[in-house]
Tab-separated table of C-alpha atoms in Angstrom:
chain	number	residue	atom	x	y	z
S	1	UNK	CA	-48.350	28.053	31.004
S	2	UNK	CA	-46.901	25.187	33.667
S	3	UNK	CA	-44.177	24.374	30.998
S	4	UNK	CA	-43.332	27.871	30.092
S	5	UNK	CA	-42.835	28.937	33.736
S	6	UNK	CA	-40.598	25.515	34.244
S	7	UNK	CA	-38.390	26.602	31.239
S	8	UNK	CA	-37.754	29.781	32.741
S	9	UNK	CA	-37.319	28.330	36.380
S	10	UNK	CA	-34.693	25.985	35.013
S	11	UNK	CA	-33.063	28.285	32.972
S	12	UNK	CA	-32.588	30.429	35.825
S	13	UNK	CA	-31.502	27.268	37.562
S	14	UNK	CA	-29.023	26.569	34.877
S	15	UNK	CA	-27.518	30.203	35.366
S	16	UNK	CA	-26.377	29.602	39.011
S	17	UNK	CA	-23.498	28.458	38.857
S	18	UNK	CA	-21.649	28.411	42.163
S	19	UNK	CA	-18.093	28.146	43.829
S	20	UNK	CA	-18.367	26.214	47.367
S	21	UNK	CA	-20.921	23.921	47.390
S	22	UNK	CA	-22.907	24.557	50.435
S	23	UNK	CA	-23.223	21.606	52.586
S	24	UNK	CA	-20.356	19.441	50.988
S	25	UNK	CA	-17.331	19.443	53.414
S	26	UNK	CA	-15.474	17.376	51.329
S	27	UNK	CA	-16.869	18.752	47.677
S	28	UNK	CA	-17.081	14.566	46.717
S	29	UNK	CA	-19.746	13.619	44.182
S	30	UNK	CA	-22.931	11.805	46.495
S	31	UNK	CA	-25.022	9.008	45.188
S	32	UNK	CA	-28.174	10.596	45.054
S	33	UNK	CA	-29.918	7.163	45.456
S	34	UNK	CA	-27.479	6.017	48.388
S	35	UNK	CA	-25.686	7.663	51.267
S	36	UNK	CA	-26.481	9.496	54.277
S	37	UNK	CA	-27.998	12.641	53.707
S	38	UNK	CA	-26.125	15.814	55.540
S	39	UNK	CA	-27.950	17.715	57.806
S	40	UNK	CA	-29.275	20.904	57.200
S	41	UNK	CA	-30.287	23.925	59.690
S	42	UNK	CA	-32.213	26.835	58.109
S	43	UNK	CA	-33.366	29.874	60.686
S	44	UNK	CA	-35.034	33.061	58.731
S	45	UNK	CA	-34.258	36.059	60.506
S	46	UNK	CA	-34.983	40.236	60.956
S	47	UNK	CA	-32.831	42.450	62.483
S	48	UNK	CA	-34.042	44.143	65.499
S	49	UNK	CA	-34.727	48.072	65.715
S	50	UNK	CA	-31.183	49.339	64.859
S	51	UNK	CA	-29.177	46.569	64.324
S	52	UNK	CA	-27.984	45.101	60.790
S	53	UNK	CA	-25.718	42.490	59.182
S	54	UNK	CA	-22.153	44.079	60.475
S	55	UNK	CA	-23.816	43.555	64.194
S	56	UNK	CA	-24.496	39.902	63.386
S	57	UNK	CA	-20.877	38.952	61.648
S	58	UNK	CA	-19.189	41.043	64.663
S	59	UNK	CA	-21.903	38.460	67.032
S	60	UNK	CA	-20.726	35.697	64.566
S	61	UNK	CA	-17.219	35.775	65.221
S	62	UNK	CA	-17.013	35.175	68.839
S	63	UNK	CA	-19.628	32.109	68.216
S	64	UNK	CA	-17.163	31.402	65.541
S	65	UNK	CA	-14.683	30.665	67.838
S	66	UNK	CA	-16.652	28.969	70.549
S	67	UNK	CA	-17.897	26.432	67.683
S	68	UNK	CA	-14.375	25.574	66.658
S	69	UNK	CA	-13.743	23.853	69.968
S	70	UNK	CA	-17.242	22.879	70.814
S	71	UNK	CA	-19.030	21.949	67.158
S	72	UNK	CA	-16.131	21.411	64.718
S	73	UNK	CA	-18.086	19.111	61.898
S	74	UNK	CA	-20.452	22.010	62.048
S	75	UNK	CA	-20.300	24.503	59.682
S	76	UNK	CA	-22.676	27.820	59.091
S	77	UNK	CA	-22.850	30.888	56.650
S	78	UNK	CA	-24.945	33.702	56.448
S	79	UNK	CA	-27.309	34.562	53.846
S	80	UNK	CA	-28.576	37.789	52.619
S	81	UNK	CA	-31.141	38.133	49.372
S	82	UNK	CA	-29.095	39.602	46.017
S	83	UNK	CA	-32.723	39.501	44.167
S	84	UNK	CA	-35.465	38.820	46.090
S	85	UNK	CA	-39.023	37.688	45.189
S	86	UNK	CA	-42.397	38.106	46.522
S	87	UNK	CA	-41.456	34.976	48.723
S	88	UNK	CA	-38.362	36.864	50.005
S	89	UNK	CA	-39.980	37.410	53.857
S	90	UNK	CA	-36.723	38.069	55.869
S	91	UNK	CA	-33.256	39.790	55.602
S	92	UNK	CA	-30.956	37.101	56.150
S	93	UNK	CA	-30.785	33.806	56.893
S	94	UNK	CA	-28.517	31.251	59.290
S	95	UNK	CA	-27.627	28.180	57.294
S	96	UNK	CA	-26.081	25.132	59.445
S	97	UNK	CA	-24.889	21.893	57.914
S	98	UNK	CA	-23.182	18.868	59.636
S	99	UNK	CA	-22.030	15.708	57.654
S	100	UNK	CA	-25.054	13.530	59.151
S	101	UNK	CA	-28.724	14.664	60.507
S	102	UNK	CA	-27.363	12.926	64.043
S	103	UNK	CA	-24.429	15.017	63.926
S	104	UNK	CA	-26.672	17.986	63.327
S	105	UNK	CA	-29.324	17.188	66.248
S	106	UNK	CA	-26.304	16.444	68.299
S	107	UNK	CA	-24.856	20.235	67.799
S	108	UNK	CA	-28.872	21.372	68.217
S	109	UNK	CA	-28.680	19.610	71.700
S	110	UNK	CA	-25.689	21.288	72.961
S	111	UNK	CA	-26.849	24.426	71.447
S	112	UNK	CA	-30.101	24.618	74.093
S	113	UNK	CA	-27.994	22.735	76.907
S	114	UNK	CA	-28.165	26.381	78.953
S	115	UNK	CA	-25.065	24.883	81.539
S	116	UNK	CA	-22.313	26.616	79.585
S	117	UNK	CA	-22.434	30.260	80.456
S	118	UNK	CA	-20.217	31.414	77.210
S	119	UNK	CA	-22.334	29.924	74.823
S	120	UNK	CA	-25.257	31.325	76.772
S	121	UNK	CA	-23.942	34.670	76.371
S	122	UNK	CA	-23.460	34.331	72.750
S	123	UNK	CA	-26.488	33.363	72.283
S	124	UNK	CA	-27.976	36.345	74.135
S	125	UNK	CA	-25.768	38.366	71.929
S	126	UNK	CA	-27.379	36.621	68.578
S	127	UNK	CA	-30.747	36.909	70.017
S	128	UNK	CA	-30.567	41.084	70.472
S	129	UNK	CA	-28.968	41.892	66.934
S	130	UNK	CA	-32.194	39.267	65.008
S	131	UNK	CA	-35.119	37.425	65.991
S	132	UNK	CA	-35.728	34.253	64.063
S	133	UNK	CA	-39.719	32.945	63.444
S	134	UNK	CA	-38.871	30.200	61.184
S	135	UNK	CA	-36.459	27.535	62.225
S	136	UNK	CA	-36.373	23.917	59.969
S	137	UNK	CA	-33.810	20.963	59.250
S	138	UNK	CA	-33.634	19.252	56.209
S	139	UNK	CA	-32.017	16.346	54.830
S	140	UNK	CA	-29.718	17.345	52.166
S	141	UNK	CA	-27.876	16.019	49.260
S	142	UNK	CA	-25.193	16.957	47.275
S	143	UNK	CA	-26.177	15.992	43.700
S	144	UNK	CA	-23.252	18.146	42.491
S	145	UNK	CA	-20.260	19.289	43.548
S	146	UNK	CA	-18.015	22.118	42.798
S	147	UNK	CA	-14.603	21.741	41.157
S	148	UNK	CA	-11.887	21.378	43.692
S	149	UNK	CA	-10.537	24.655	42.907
S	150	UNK	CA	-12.800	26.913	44.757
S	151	UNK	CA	-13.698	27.373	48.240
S	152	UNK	CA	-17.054	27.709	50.296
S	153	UNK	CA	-15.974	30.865	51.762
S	154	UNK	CA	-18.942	33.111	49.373
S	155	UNK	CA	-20.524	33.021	46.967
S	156	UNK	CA	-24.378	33.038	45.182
S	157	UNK	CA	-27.287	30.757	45.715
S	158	UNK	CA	-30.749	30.403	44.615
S	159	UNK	CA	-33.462	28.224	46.159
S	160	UNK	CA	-36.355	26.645	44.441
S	161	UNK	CA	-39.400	25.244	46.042
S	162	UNK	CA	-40.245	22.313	44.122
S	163	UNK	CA	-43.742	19.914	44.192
S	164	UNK	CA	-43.844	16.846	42.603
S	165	UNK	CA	-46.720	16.289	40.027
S	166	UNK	CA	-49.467	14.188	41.212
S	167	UNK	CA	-48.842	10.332	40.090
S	168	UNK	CA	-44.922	10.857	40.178
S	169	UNK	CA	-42.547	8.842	42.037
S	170	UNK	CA	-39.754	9.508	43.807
S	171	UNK	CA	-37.565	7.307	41.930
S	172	UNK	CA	-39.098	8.877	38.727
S	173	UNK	CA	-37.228	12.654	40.243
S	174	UNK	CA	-34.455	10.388	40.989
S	175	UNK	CA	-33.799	9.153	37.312
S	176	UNK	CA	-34.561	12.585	35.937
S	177	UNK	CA	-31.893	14.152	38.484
S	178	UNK	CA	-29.606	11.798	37.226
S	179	UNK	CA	-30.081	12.816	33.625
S	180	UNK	CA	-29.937	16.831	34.346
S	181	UNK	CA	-26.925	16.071	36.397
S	182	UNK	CA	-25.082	14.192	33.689
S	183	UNK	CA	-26.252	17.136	30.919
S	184	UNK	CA	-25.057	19.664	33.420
S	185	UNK	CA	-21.686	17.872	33.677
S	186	UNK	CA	-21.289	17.589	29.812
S	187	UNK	CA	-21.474	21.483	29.708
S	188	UNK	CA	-18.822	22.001	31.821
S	189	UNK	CA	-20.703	23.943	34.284
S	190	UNK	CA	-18.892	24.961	37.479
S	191	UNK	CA	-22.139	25.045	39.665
S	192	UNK	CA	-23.322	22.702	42.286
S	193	UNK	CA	-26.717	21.395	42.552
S	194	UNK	CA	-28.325	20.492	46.189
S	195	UNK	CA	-31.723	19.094	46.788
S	196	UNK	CA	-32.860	19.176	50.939
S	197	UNK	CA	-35.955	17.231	51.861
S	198	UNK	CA	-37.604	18.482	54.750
S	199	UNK	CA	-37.073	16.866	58.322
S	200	UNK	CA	-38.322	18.757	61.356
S	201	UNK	CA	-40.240	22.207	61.728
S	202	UNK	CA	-42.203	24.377	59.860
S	203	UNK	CA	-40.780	27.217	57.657
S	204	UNK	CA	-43.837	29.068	58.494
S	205	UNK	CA	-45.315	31.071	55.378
S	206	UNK	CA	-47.350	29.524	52.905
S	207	UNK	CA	-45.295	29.057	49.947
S	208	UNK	CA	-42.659	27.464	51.837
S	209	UNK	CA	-45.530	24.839	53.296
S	210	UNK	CA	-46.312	23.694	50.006
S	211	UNK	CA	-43.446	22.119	48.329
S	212	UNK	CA	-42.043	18.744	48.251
S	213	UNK	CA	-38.773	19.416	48.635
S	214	UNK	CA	-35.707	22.676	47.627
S	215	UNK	CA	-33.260	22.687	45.053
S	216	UNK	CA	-30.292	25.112	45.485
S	217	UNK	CA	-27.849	25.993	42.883
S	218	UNK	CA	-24.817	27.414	43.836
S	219	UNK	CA	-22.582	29.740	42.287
S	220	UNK	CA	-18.783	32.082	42.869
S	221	UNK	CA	-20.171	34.921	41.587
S	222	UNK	CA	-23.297	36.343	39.687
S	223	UNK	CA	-20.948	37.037	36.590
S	224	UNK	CA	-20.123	33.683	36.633
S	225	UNK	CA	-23.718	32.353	36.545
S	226	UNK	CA	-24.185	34.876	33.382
S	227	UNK	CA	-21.018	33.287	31.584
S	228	UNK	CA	-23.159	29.707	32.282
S	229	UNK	CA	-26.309	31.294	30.833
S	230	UNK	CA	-24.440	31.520	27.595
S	231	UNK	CA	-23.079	28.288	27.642
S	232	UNK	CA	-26.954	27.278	28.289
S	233	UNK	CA	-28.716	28.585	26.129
S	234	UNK	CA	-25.917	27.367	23.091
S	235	UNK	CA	-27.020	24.147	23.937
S	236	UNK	CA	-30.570	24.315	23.807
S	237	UNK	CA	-30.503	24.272	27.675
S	238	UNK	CA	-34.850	24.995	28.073
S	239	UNK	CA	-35.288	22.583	25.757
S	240	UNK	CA	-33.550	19.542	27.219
S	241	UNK	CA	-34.830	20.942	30.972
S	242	UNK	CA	-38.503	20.225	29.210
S	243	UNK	CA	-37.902	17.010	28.358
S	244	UNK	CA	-36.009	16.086	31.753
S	245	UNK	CA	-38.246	17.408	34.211
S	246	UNK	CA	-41.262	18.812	32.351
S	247	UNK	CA	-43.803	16.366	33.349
S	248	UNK	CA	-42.300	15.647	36.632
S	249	UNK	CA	-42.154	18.844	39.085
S	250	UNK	CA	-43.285	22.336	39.344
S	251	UNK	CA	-40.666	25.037	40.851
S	252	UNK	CA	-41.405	28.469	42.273
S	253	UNK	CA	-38.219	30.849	42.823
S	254	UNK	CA	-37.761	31.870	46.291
S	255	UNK	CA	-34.822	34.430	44.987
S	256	UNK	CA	-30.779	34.841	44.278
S	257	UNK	CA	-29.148	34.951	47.899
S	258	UNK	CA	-25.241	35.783	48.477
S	259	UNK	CA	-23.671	33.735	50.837
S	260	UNK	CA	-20.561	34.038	53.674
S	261	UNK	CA	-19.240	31.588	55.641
S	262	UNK	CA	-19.028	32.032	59.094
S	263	UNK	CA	-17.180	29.087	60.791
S	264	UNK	CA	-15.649	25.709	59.124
């Protein structure tokens, strides 16, 4: 039943196939065994009595502009489930990303300094349209980018709580990423694949405190991700994801999200 479930989760993987790649400012290919990791912000949020997403992007844009001269390697998008699953808790979430986890705690510090009175209006702002319970920071890596000819602007992305089988390495998930990235590539999929390992704070339901670490596939559009199911399954896709990762990991969906970006 394990392997059937992982067939399905990585054919669904397999389907995502996403423009911007989340996370990437410069959409370069990263070593997935070398580098610094980017750093990775994720606050799940409800809106408060009344309020929905056009309050938040109209909050947005004046934080927008505030974070072009104050936080400029910082970028952010907002996230709002497509499909959601029984893990699906909240109706949208902040996503933050800055080339470095130091960069990232750096914007984090400024962000609670309360001695600027713009920002700490703006934040008053953010804080009356949702209230966030879960706040974490990850270290993420790009094990994928996009083609240079999109953009990070929107898009589709689906998140995946992974564990890692008892007895299994990390450099065992390593060598396997390697080989699903290179099969990936060989399709011609336009998708990027991101993996975040977690850093600092509890995402604060249970599924999401049992899992070694995410994977997120991105994609433009959900029509594109169909056109790469196709392309997937011609190729015996759920059979080669078996022999990849079938021993290694087990995945749980945590739903198809679409994506806007917010400030760059």
């Amino acid at each position: 039943m394990q392997n059937r479930n992982f067939r399905l989760l990585l054919f669904i993987l397999i389907l995502i196939k996403m423009s911007p790649s989340i996370g990437d400012n410069h959409n370069e290919r990263r070593d997935i065994f070398a580098g610094d990791p980017y750093g990775v912000e994720m606050l799940a949020c409800n809106y408060r009595d009344g309020k929905n997403l056009a309050d938040l992007i109209k909050v947005t844009k004046d934080w927008a502009y505030w974070a072009t001269k104050n936080n400029p390697n910082y970028d952010a998008w907002l996230l709002t489930p497509v499909f959601p699953t029984e893990h699906t808790k909240h109706a949208v979430h902040w996503l933050g990303t800055a080339n470095s986890l130091g960069e990232l705690m750096a914007v984090l510090d400024q962000w609670m300094d309360t001695s600027d009175p713009k920002k700490e209006r703006i934040k008053d702002a953010f804080e009356s349209v949702v209230g966030c319970e879960i706040r974490a920071v990850f270290r993420g890596k790009n094990l994928k980018p996009l083609p240079d000819d999109v953009t990070n602007e929107k898009g589709v992305a689906q998140f995946f709580g992974c564990s890692v089988n008892d007895g299994i390495e990390r450099k065992e998930i390593g060598i396997a990423t390697s080989k699903w990235t290179r099969f990936i590539d060989e399709l011609g999929l336009r998708e990027a694949h991101h993996r975040w390992w977690p850093a600092n704070g509890v995402m604060g339901t249970d599924h999401m405190a049992e899992f070694d670490f995410i994977n997120i596939i991105e994609t433009d559009s959900l029509s594109e991700r169909a056109e790469n199911g196709a392309i997937w399954w011609e190729a015996l896709g759920p059979k080669k994801a078996e022999e990849i990762f079938g021993e290694l990991l087990s995945c749980n969906g945590w739903g198809v999200f679409s994506y806007m970006k917010v400030s760059s």
